[in-house]
Amino acid sequence: MNNGVFADYKIFAGNGNPELAEEIAAIMGRTVGKADVTKFSDGEVSVSLYETVRGLDIYIVQSTSDPVNDNLMELCIMIDAMKRASAGRINAVIPYYGYARQDRKAKARDPITAKLVADILTAAGADRVITMDLHAAQIQGYFNIPVDHLKGMPILVKYFQQKFEETGKDDIVIVSPDHGSVTRARSFAQPFESPIAIIDKRRPKANVSEIMNIIGDVEGKRCILVDDMVDTAGTICNAANALKKMGATEVYACATHAVLSGPALQRIQDSAITEMILLNTIRLPEEKKIDKIKVLSVAPLFAEAMIRIFTNDSVSKLFDEK
């Protein structure tokens, strides 16, 4: 037994976000491990490892974004391959955790798919999960293995602090696009010492939101909308348009996860948003890159967390408030 101390580590990647995996590996002074993650002709996932993993600390970088089911199966099969090849400890690095929005029974007979995915990953053989900005923080409790929950907010805060360094922050208001993001908006506002505003909305059906009211003063202010993800962009674009109508001078938006499905890109392009800042937890293909969207990298943060895990150092110190 190695009593949790590993002689070395290796980084592998599925097809969910290989560019991020390579960037993380480069920061850590490594290259991504040699493996083929492909499909048989009938669509089944095929995994082949071309280097030893015996007794090593293994990090598998895989966002379970679109195609969600394919990426999830790739991750599970890679974990199984590592386990059967006698890897010492298998760390599932999931920058974007798919199915996180199905975290509770919102109505009768709903599944709690976020819990099911946690069970599947654990059953596959994962020893630890490293993820970022879960849609609901309680998902950490769905696992019976350690979960390191990284925060994307400091990266976004730093960007806007630098952006508004010369113009000042007196006229900045941090805006929550719904009641569920109020805590996130309050945390985001603290470094700016700025007030917050809240969009009061109702959602008639899935992926359709209707703006009802704005709680807070936004007239003559530069507003920053803060959310954990942008999917179809209906909520954040409707919010931005409402803020502009209520007298906001500029509207910026930021989020960790760039899901960007359906009409999202067109909505963002046509909206009152001046600039949208997203993180690269989800791979953004060239066809989805538009002028209004700027992408920042989470690779340095994940690399630092992975090194701390390997050396049994504290991960929480990364986010200690100064």
Coordinates of N, CA and C in Angstrom, one line a residue, residues 32-253:
V32 N -0.2 15.5 -22.3 CA -1.4 14.7 -22.1 C -1.0 13.2 -22.4
G33 N -1.4 12.3 -21.6 CA -1.1 10.9 -21.8 C -1.6 10.3 -23.1
K34 N -0.9 9.3 -23.6 CA -1.3 8.7 -24.9 C -2.4 7.8 -24.7
A35 N -3.5 8.1 -25.4 CA -4.7 7.3 -25.3 C -5.6 7.6 -26.5
D36 N -6.3 6.6 -27.0 CA -7.3 6.8 -28.1 C -8.7 6.6 -27.4
V37 N -9.5 7.7 -27.6 CA -10.9 7.6 -27.2 C -11.7 7.8 -28.4
T38 N -12.2 6.7 -29.0 CA -12.9 6.8 -30.2 C -14.2 6.0 -30.1
K39 N -14.9 5.7 -31.3 CA -16.1 5.0 -31.3 C -16.0 3.8 -32.2
F40 N -16.7 2.7 -31.9 CA -16.9 1.7 -32.8 C -17.9 2.1 -33.8
S41 N -18.1 1.4 -34.9 CA -19.0 1.8 -35.9 C -20.5 1.9 -35.5
D42 N -20.8 1.2 -34.4 CA -22.2 1.3 -33.9 C -22.4 2.3 -32.9
G43 N -21.3 3.1 -32.6 CA -21.4 4.3 -31.7 C -20.9 4.0 -30.3
E44 N -20.6 2.7 -30.0 CA -20.0 2.4 -28.6 C -18.7 3.1 -28.5
V45 N -18.4 3.5 -27.3 CA -17.1 4.2 -27.0 C -16.0 3.1 -26.8
S46 N -14.8 3.5 -27.5 CA -13.7 2.6 -27.4 C -12.5 3.4 -26.8
V47 N -11.9 2.8 -25.7 CA -10.8 3.5 -25.0 C -9.6 2.5 -25.1
S48 N -8.4 3.1 -25.5 CA -7.2 2.3 -25.5 C -6.1 3.2 -24.9
L49 N -5.4 2.7 -23.9 CA -4.3 3.4 -23.2 C -3.0 2.9 -23.7
Y50 N -2.1 3.8 -24.0 CA -0.8 3.4 -24.6 C 0.4 3.7 -23.7
E51 N 0.1 3.9 -22.4 CA 1.3 4.0 -21.5 C 0.8 3.5 -20.1
T52 N 1.8 3.2 -19.3 CA 1.4 2.6 -18.0 C 0.9 3.6 -17.1
V53 N -0.1 3.2 -16.2 CA -0.7 4.0 -15.2 C -0.6 3.4 -13.8
R54 N 0.1 2.2 -13.8 CA 0.1 1.4 -12.5 C 0.7 2.2 -11.4
G55 N -0.1 2.3 -10.3 CA 0.3 3.0 -9.1 C 0.4 4.5 -9.1
L56 N 0.0 5.1 -10.3 CA 0.1 6.6 -10.4 C -1.1 7.3 -10.0
D57 N -1.0 8.6 -9.7 CA -2.1 9.5 -9.5 C -2.6 10.0 -10.9
I58 N -3.8 9.6 -11.3 CA -4.3 9.9 -12.6 C -5.3 11.0 -12.6
Y59 N -5.2 11.9 -13.5 CA -6.2 13.0 -13.7 C -6.8 12.8 -15.1
I60 N -8.1 12.6 -15.2 CA -8.8 12.5 -16.5 C -9.6 13.8 -16.6
V61 N -9.3 14.7 -17.6 CA -9.9 15.9 -17.8 C -11.0 15.7 -18.9
Q62 N -12.3 15.9 -18.4 CA -13.4 15.7 -19.3 C -14.6 16.5 -18.9
S63 N -15.0 17.5 -19.7 CA -16.3 18.2 -19.4 C -17.4 17.4 -20.0
T64 N -18.5 17.2 -19.2 CA -19.6 16.4 -19.7 C -20.6 17.4 -20.3
S65 N -20.2 18.1 -21.3 CA -21.0 19.0 -22.0 C -21.5 18.3 -23.3
D66 N -22.2 19.0 -24.2 CA -22.7 18.5 -25.4 C -21.6 17.9 -26.3
P67 N -21.7 16.6 -26.8 CA -22.8 15.7 -26.5 C -22.6 15.0 -25.1
V68 N -23.6 15.4 -24.2 CA -23.4 15.1 -22.8 C -23.3 13.6 -22.6
N69 N -24.1 12.8 -23.1 CA -24.1 11.3 -22.9 C -22.8 10.7 -23.4
D70 N -22.4 11.1 -24.6 CA -21.1 10.5 -25.1 C -20.0 10.9 -24.2
N71 N -19.9 12.1 -23.8 CA -18.8 12.6 -22.9 C -18.8 11.9 -21.6
L72 N -20.0 11.7 -21.0 CA -20.1 11.0 -19.7 C -19.7 9.6 -19.9
M73 N -20.1 8.9 -20.9 CA -19.7 7.5 -21.1 C -18.2 7.4 -21.4
E74 N -17.6 8.3 -22.1 CA -16.2 8.3 -22.3 C -15.4 8.4 -21.0
L75 N -15.9 9.3 -20.1 CA -15.3 9.5 -18.8 C -15.4 8.2 -18.0
C76 N -16.6 7.6 -17.9 CA -16.8 6.4 -17.1 C -15.9 5.3 -17.7
I77 N -15.8 5.1 -19.0 CA -15.0 4.0 -19.5 C -13.5 4.3 -19.4
M78 N -13.1 5.5 -19.4 CA -11.7 5.8 -19.1 C -11.4 5.5 -17.7
I79 N -12.3 5.9 -16.8 CA -12.0 5.6 -15.4 C -11.9 4.1 -15.2
D80 N -12.8 3.3 -15.8 CA -12.8 1.9 -15.7 C -11.4 1.3 -16.3
A81 N -11.0 1.8 -17.4 CA -9.7 1.4 -18.0 C -8.6 1.7 -17.0
M82 N -8.6 2.8 -16.4 CA -7.5 3.2 -15.4 C -7.5 2.2 -14.2
K83 N -8.7 2.0 -13.7 CA -8.9 1.1 -12.6 C -8.3 -0.3 -12.9
R84 N -8.7 -0.8 -14.0 CA -8.3 -2.2 -14.4 C -6.8 -2.2 -14.8
A85 N -6.2 -1.0 -15.0 CA -4.8 -1.0 -15.3 C -4.0 -0.7 -14.0
S86 N -4.6 -0.8 -12.8 CA -4.0 -0.6 -11.5 C -3.5 0.8 -11.2
A87 N -4.2 1.8 -11.7 CA -3.9 3.2 -11.4 C -4.0 3.3 -9.8
G88 N -3.2 4.2 -9.3 CA -3.2 4.4 -7.8 C -4.4 5.1 -7.3
R89 N -4.7 6.3 -7.9 CA -5.8 7.1 -7.5 C -6.3 7.8 -8.8
I90 N -7.6 7.7 -9.0 CA -8.2 8.2 -10.2 C -9.0 9.4 -9.9
N91 N -8.6 10.6 -10.4 CA -9.2 11.9 -10.2 C -10.0 12.3 -11.5
A92 N -11.3 12.4 -11.4 CA -12.1 12.8 -12.5 C -12.2 14.4 -12.5
V93 N -11.5 15.0 -13.4 CA -11.5 16.5 -13.5 C -12.6 16.9 -14.5
I94 N -13.7 17.4 -13.9 CA -14.9 17.7 -14.7 C -15.2 19.2 -14.6
P95 N -14.5 20.0 -15.5 CA -14.7 21.5 -15.4 C -16.2 21.9 -15.5
Y96 N -17.0 21.2 -16.3 CA -18.4 21.4 -16.4 C -19.1 20.1 -16.1
Y97 N -19.9 20.1 -15.1 CA -20.6 18.8 -14.6 C -22.0 18.8 -15.2
G98 N -22.2 18.0 -16.3 CA -23.5 17.9 -16.9 C -24.6 17.3 -16.0
Y99 N -25.8 17.6 -16.3 CA -27.0 17.2 -15.6 C -27.1 17.8 -14.2
A100 N -26.3 18.9 -14.0 CA -26.3 19.5 -12.6 C -27.6 20.2 -12.4
R101 N -28.4 20.6 -13.4 CA -29.6 21.4 -13.2 C -30.7 20.5 -12.7
Q102 N -30.6 19.2 -12.9 CA -31.6 18.2 -12.4 C -31.1 17.7 -11.0
D103 N -31.1 18.7 -10.0 CA -30.5 18.4 -8.7 C -31.6 18.2 -7.6
R104 N -32.9 18.2 -7.9 CA -33.9 18.0 -6.9 C -35.2 17.7 -7.7
K105 N -36.2 17.2 -6.9 CA -37.5 17.0 -7.5 C -38.3 18.3 -7.5
A106 N -38.4 18.9 -8.6 CA -39.1 20.2 -8.7 C -40.6 19.9 -8.8
K107 N -41.0 18.7 -9.3 CA -42.4 18.3 -9.4 C -42.4 16.8 -9.2
A108 N -43.6 16.3 -9.1 CA -43.8 14.9 -8.8 C -43.2 14.1 -9.9
R109 N -42.5 13.0 -9.5 CA -42.0 12.0 -10.4 C -40.8 12.5 -11.3
D110 N -40.1 13.6 -10.8 CA -38.9 14.0 -11.4 C -37.7 13.1 -11.0
P111 N -36.8 12.9 -11.9 CA -35.5 12.2 -11.5 C -34.6 13.2 -10.9
I112 N -33.7 12.8 -10.1 CA -32.6 13.6 -9.6 C -31.3 13.1 -10.3
T113 N -31.2 13.6 -11.5 CA -30.1 13.0 -12.4 C -28.7 13.4 -11.9
A114 N -28.6 14.5 -11.3 CA -27.2 14.9 -10.8 C -26.7 13.9 -9.8
K115 N -27.6 13.3 -9.0 CA -27.3 12.3 -8.0 C -26.9 11.0 -8.8
L116 N -27.7 10.7 -9.8 CA -27.5 9.4 -10.6 C -26.1 9.5 -11.2
V117 N -25.8 10.6 -11.8 CA -24.4 10.8 -12.4 C -23.3 10.6 -11.4
A118 N -23.5 11.1 -10.2 CA -22.6 11.0 -9.1 C -22.4 9.5 -8.8
D119 N -23.5 8.7 -8.7 CA -23.4 7.3 -8.4 C -22.7 6.6 -9.5
I120 N -23.0 6.9 -10.8 CA -22.3 6.3 -11.9 C -20.8 6.5 -11.9
L121 N -20.4 7.7 -11.7 CA -19.0 8.0 -11.6 C -18.3 7.3 -10.5
T122 N -18.9 7.2 -9.4 CA -18.4 6.5 -8.2 C -18.3 5.0 -8.5
A123 N -19.3 4.4 -9.1 CA -19.4 3.0 -9.4 C -18.3 2.7 -10.5
A124 N -18.1 3.6 -11.4 CA -17.0 3.4 -12.4 C -15.7 3.3 -11.8
G125 N -15.4 3.9 -10.6 CA -14.1 3.8 -10.0 C -13.4 5.1 -9.7
A126 N -14.1 6.2 -9.8 CA -13.5 7.5 -9.5 C -13.2 7.6 -8.0
D127 N -12.0 8.1 -7.7 CA -11.6 8.2 -6.3 C -11.9 9.7 -5.8
R128 N -11.9 10.6 -6.7 CA -12.1 12.0 -6.4 C -12.6 12.7 -7.6
V129 N -13.4 13.8 -7.4 CA -13.9 14.6 -8.4 C -13.4 16.1 -8.2
I130 N -13.0 16.7 -9.3 CA -12.6 18.1 -9.3 C -13.4 18.8 -10.3
T131 N -14.2 19.7 -9.8 CA -15.2 20.4 -10.7 C -15.2 21.9 -10.4
M132 N -16.0 22.6 -11.2 CA -16.1 24.1 -11.0 C -17.5 24.6 -11.1
D133 N -17.9 25.4 -10.2 CA -19.2 26.1 -10.2 C -20.4 25.2 -10.5
L134 N -20.6 24.2 -9.6 CA -21.8 23.4 -9.8 C -23.0 24.3 -9.8
H135 N -24.0 23.9 -10.5 CA -25.3 24.6 -10.6 C -25.9 24.7 -9.2
A136 N -25.8 23.7 -8.4 CA -26.2 23.7 -7.0 C -25.1 23.1 -6.2
A137 N -24.7 23.9 -5.2 CA -23.5 23.4 -4.4 C -23.7 22.1 -3.6
Q138 N -25.0 21.8 -3.3 CA -25.3 20.6 -2.6 C -25.0 19.3 -3.4
I139 N -24.7 19.4 -4.7 CA -24.4 18.3 -5.5 C -23.1 17.6 -4.9
Q140 N -22.3 18.4 -4.3 CA -21.1 17.8 -3.6 C -21.5 16.7 -2.7
G141 N -22.6 16.8 -2.0 CA -23.1 15.8 -1.1 C -23.6 14.6 -1.7
Y142 N -23.8 14.6 -3.0 CA -24.3 13.4 -3.7 C -23.3 12.4 -3.8
F143 N -22.0 12.8 -3.6 CA -20.9 11.9 -3.8 C -20.5 11.3 -2.4
N144 N -20.0 10.1 -2.4 CA -19.4 9.5 -1.2 C -17.9 9.5 -1.3
I145 N -17.3 10.3 -2.2 CA -15.9 10.4 -2.4 C -15.6 11.9 -2.3
P146 N -14.3 12.3 -2.1 CA -14.0 13.7 -2.0 C -14.4 14.5 -3.3
V147 N -14.9 15.7 -3.2 CA -15.2 16.6 -4.3 C -14.5 17.9 -4.0
D148 N -13.7 18.4 -4.9 CA -13.1 19.7 -4.8 C -13.8 20.6 -5.8
H149 N -14.5 21.6 -5.2 CA -15.4 22.5 -5.9 C -14.7 23.8 -6.1
L150 N -14.1 24.0 -7.3 CA -13.4 25.3 -7.6 C -14.4 26.4 -8.0
K151 N -13.9 27.6 -7.8 CA -14.7 28.8 -8.1 C -14.2 29.6 -9.3
G152 N -15.1 29.8 -10.2 CA -14.7 30.6 -11.4 C -14.8 32.1 -11.1
M153 N -15.5 32.5 -10.1 CA -15.8 33.9 -9.9 C -14.5 34.8 -9.7
P154 N -13.5 34.4 -9.0 CA -12.3 35.2 -8.9 C -11.7 35.6 -10.2
I155 N -11.8 34.7 -11.2 CA -11.2 34.9 -12.5 C -12.0 36.1 -13.2
L156 N -13.3 36.0 -13.1 CA -14.2 37.0 -13.7 C -14.1 38.3 -13.0
V157 N -14.0 38.3 -11.6 CA -13.9 39.5 -10.9 C -12.6 40.3 -11.2
K158 N -11.5 39.5 -11.3 CA -10.2 40.1 -11.7 C -10.2 40.8 -13.1
Y159 N -10.9 40.1 -14.0 CA -11.1 40.7 -15.4 C -11.7 42.1 -15.3
F160 N -12.9 42.2 -14.6 CA -13.6 43.4 -14.5 C -12.9 44.5 -13.7
Q161 N -12.2 44.0 -12.7 CA -11.4 45.0 -11.9 C -10.3 45.7 -12.8
Q162 N -9.7 44.9 -13.6 CA -8.7 45.5 -14.5 C -9.4 46.3 -15.6
K163 N -10.5 45.9 -16.0 CA -11.2 46.6 -17.1 C -11.7 48.0 -16.6
F164 N -12.1 48.1 -15.4 CA -12.7 49.3 -14.8 C -11.7 50.1 -13.9
E165 N -10.4 49.7 -14.0 CA -9.4 50.3 -13.1 C -9.3 51.8 -13.4
E166 N -9.3 52.2 -14.6 CA -9.1 53.6 -14.9 C -10.4 54.4 -14.8
T167 N -11.5 53.8 -15.1 CA -12.8 54.6 -15.1 C -13.4 54.6 -13.7
G168 N -12.9 53.8 -12.8 CA -13.5 53.7 -11.5 C -14.7 52.8 -11.4
K169 N -15.1 52.6 -10.1 CA -16.2 51.6 -9.9 C -17.4 52.2 -9.2
D170 N -17.5 53.5 -9.1 CA -18.6 54.1 -8.4 C -19.9 53.9 -9.0
D171 N -20.0 53.7 -10.3 CA -21.3 53.6 -11.0 C -21.6 52.1 -11.4
I172 N -20.9 51.2 -10.8 CA -21.1 49.8 -11.1 C -22.2 49.1 -10.2
V173 N -23.1 48.4 -10.8 CA -24.1 47.6 -10.1 C -24.0 46.2 -10.6
I174 N -23.9 45.3 -9.6 CA -23.9 43.8 -10.0 C -25.3 43.3 -10.0
V175 N -25.7 42.6 -11.0 CA -27.1 42.2 -11.2 C -27.2 40.7 -11.2
S176 N -28.2 40.2 -10.4 CA -28.5 38.8 -10.5 C -29.7 38.6 -11.5
P177 N -29.5 37.7 -12.4 CA -30.6 37.6 -13.5 C -31.8 36.9 -12.9
D178 N -31.8 36.3 -11.7 CA -32.9 35.7 -11.1 C -32.7 35.6 -9.6
H179 N -33.7 35.1 -8.9 CA -33.5 35.0 -7.4 C -32.5 33.9 -7.0
G180 N -32.3 32.9 -7.9 CA -31.4 31.8 -7.6 C -29.9 32.2 -7.6
S181 N -29.6 33.4 -8.2 CA -28.2 33.8 -8.3 C -27.9 35.0 -7.4
V182 N -28.8 35.3 -6.5 CA -28.5 36.4 -5.6 C -27.3 36.3 -4.7
T183 N -27.1 35.1 -4.2 CA -25.9 34.9 -3.3 C -24.6 35.1 -4.2
R184 N -24.6 34.6 -5.4 CA -23.5 34.7 -6.3 C -23.2 36.2 -6.6
A185 N -24.3 36.9 -6.8 CA -24.2 38.4 -7.1 C -23.6 39.1 -5.9
R186 N -24.1 38.8 -4.7 CA -23.6 39.4 -3.5 C -22.1 39.2 -3.4
S187 N -21.6 38.0 -3.6 CA -20.2 37.7 -3.5 C -19.4 38.4 -4.5
F188 N -20.0 38.5 -5.7 CA -19.3 39.2 -6.8 C -19.1 40.7 -6.5
A189 N -20.2 41.2 -5.8 CA -20.2 42.7 -5.6 C -19.2 43.1 -4.5
Q190 N -18.8 42.2 -3.6 CA -18.0 42.6 -2.5 C -16.6 43.2 -2.9
P191 N -15.9 42.6 -3.8 CA -14.6 43.3 -4.2 C -14.8 44.7 -4.8
F192 N -16.0 44.9 -5.4 CA -16.2 46.2 -6.0 C -16.8 47.2 -5.1
E193 N -17.3 46.7 -3.9 CA -18.0 47.5 -2.9 C -19.2 48.1 -3.6
S194 N -19.9 47.3 -4.5 CA -21.0 47.8 -5.3 C -22.3 47.3 -4.8
P195 N -23.4 48.0 -5.1 CA -24.7 47.5 -4.7 C -25.1 46.4 -5.7
I196 N -26.2 45.7 -5.4 CA -26.7 44.7 -6.3 C -28.1 45.0 -6.7
A197 N -28.5 44.5 -7.9 CA -29.9 44.6 -8.3 C -30.3 43.2 -8.6
I198 N -31.6 42.9 -8.6 CA -32.2 41.6 -8.9 C -33.3 41.7 -9.9
I199 N -33.2 40.8 -10.9 CA -34.2 40.7 -11.9 C -35.3 39.7 -11.4
D200 N -36.5 40.2 -11.3 CA -37.6 39.4 -10.8 C -38.3 38.9 -12.0
K201 N -38.3 37.6 -12.3 CA -38.8 37.0 -13.5 C -39.7 35.8 -13.2
R202 N -40.4 35.4 -14.1 CA -41.1 34.1 -14.0 C -40.8 33.3 -15.3
R203 N -40.8 32.0 -15.3 CA -40.5 31.2 -16.4 C -41.8 30.3 -16.7
P204 N -42.5 30.7 -17.8 CA -43.7 30.0 -18.2 C -43.5 28.5 -18.5
K205 N -42.3 28.2 -19.2 CA -42.0 26.9 -19.5 C -40.5 26.8 -19.6
A206 N -39.9 25.6 -19.8 CA -38.5 25.4 -19.9 C -37.9 26.2 -21.0
N207 N -36.7 26.8 -20.7 CA -35.9 27.6 -21.6 C -36.7 28.9 -22.1
V208 N -37.7 29.3 -21.4 CA -38.5 30.5 -21.8 C -38.6 31.3 -20.5
S209 N -38.1 32.5 -20.5 CA -38.2 33.4 -19.3 C -38.9 34.7 -19.7
E210 N -39.6 35.3 -18.7 CA -40.2 36.5 -18.9 C -39.8 37.5 -17.8
I211 N -39.3 38.7 -18.2 CA -38.9 39.6 -17.2 C -40.1 40.3 -16.6
M212 N -40.1 40.4 -15.3 CA -41.2 41.0 -14.6 C -40.9 42.4 -14.0
N213 N -39.8 42.5 -13.3 CA -39.5 43.7 -12.6 C -38.0 43.7 -12.3
I214 N -37.4 44.9 -11.9 CA -36.0 45.0 -11.5 C -36.0 45.6 -10.1
I215 N -35.4 44.9 -9.2 CA -35.3 45.4 -7.8 C -33.9 46.0 -7.6
G216 N -33.9 47.3 -7.5 CA -32.6 48.0 -7.3 C -32.5 49.2 -8.3
D217 N -31.6 50.0 -8.1 CA -31.4 51.2 -8.9 C -30.3 51.0 -10.0
V218 N -30.7 51.0 -11.2 CA -29.7 50.8 -12.3 C -29.6 52.0 -13.3
E219 N -30.4 53.0 -13.1 CA -30.4 54.1 -14.0 C -29.1 54.9 -13.9
G220 N -28.5 55.1 -15.1 CA -27.2 55.7 -15.2 C -26.0 54.9 -14.7
K221 N -26.2 53.6 -14.5 CA -25.2 52.7 -14.0 C -24.6 51.8 -15.1
R222 N -23.4 51.3 -14.8 CA -22.8 50.2 -15.6 C -23.2 48.9 -14.9
C223 N -23.9 48.0 -15.6 CA -24.4 46.8 -14.9 C -23.5 45.6 -15.4
I224 N -23.3 44.7 -14.4 CA -22.6 43.4 -14.7 C -23.6 42.3 -14.3
L225 N -24.1 41.6 -15.2 CA -25.0 40.4 -15.0 C -24.1 39.2 -14.6
V226 N -24.4 38.5 -13.6 CA -23.6 37.4 -13.1 C -24.4 36.2 -13.0
D227 N -24.0 35.1 -13.7 CA -24.7 33.8 -13.6 C -23.7 32.7 -13.7
D228 N -24.1 31.4 -13.4 CA -23.2 30.3 -13.4 C -23.1 29.7 -14.8
M229 N -24.1 29.8 -15.6 CA -24.0 29.3 -17.0 C -24.9 30.1 -17.9
V230 N -24.6 30.0 -19.2 CA -25.4 30.6 -20.2 C -25.8 29.5 -21.2
D231 N -27.1 29.1 -21.2 CA -27.5 28.0 -22.0 C -28.2 28.6 -23.3
T232 N -29.5 28.8 -23.3 CA -30.1 29.4 -24.5 C -30.0 30.9 -24.5
A233 N -29.5 31.5 -23.4 CA -29.2 32.9 -23.2 C -30.5 33.7 -23.2
G234 N -31.7 33.1 -23.0 CA -32.9 33.9 -22.9 C -33.0 34.7 -21.7
T235 N -32.6 34.1 -20.6 CA -32.7 34.8 -19.3 C -31.8 36.0 -19.3
I236 N -30.5 35.8 -19.6 CA -29.5 36.9 -19.5 C -29.7 38.0 -20.5
C237 N -30.2 37.6 -21.7 CA -30.4 38.6 -22.7 C -31.7 39.4 -22.4
N238 N -32.7 38.8 -22.0 CA -33.9 39.5 -21.6 C -33.6 40.5 -20.4
A239 N -32.8 40.0 -19.5 CA -32.3 40.8 -18.3 C -31.6 42.0 -18.8
A240 N -30.6 41.8 -19.7 CA -29.8 42.9 -20.3 C -30.7 43.9 -21.0
N241 N -31.6 43.5 -21.8 CA -32.5 44.4 -22.5 C -33.4 45.2 -21.5
A242 N -33.8 44.5 -20.4 CA -34.6 45.2 -19.4 C -33.8 46.3 -18.7
L243 N -32.6 46.0 -18.4 CA -31.7 46.9 -17.7 C -31.4 48.1 -18.6
K244 N -31.2 47.9 -19.8 CA -31.0 49.0 -20.8 C -32.3 49.9 -20.8
K245 N -33.4 49.3 -20.8 CA -34.7 50.1 -20.9 C -34.9 50.9 -19.6
M246 N -34.3 50.4 -18.5 CA -34.4 51.1 -17.2 C -33.3 52.1 -17.0
G247 N -32.6 52.4 -18.0 CA -31.6 53.5 -18.0 C -30.2 53.1 -17.7
A248 N -29.8 51.8 -17.7 CA -28.4 51.4 -17.6 C -27.6 52.0 -18.7
T249 N -26.4 52.5 -18.5 CA -25.6 53.0 -19.5 C -24.9 51.9 -20.3
E250 N -24.4 50.9 -19.7 CA -23.8 49.8 -20.3 C -24.2 48.5 -19.6
V251 N -24.3 47.4 -20.3 CA -24.6 46.1 -19.7 C -23.6 45.1 -20.1
Y252 N -22.8 44.6 -19.1 CA -21.9 43.5 -19.3 C -22.5 42.2 -18.7
A253 N -22.0 41.1 -19.2 CA -22.5 39.8 -18.6 C -21.3 38.9 -18.5

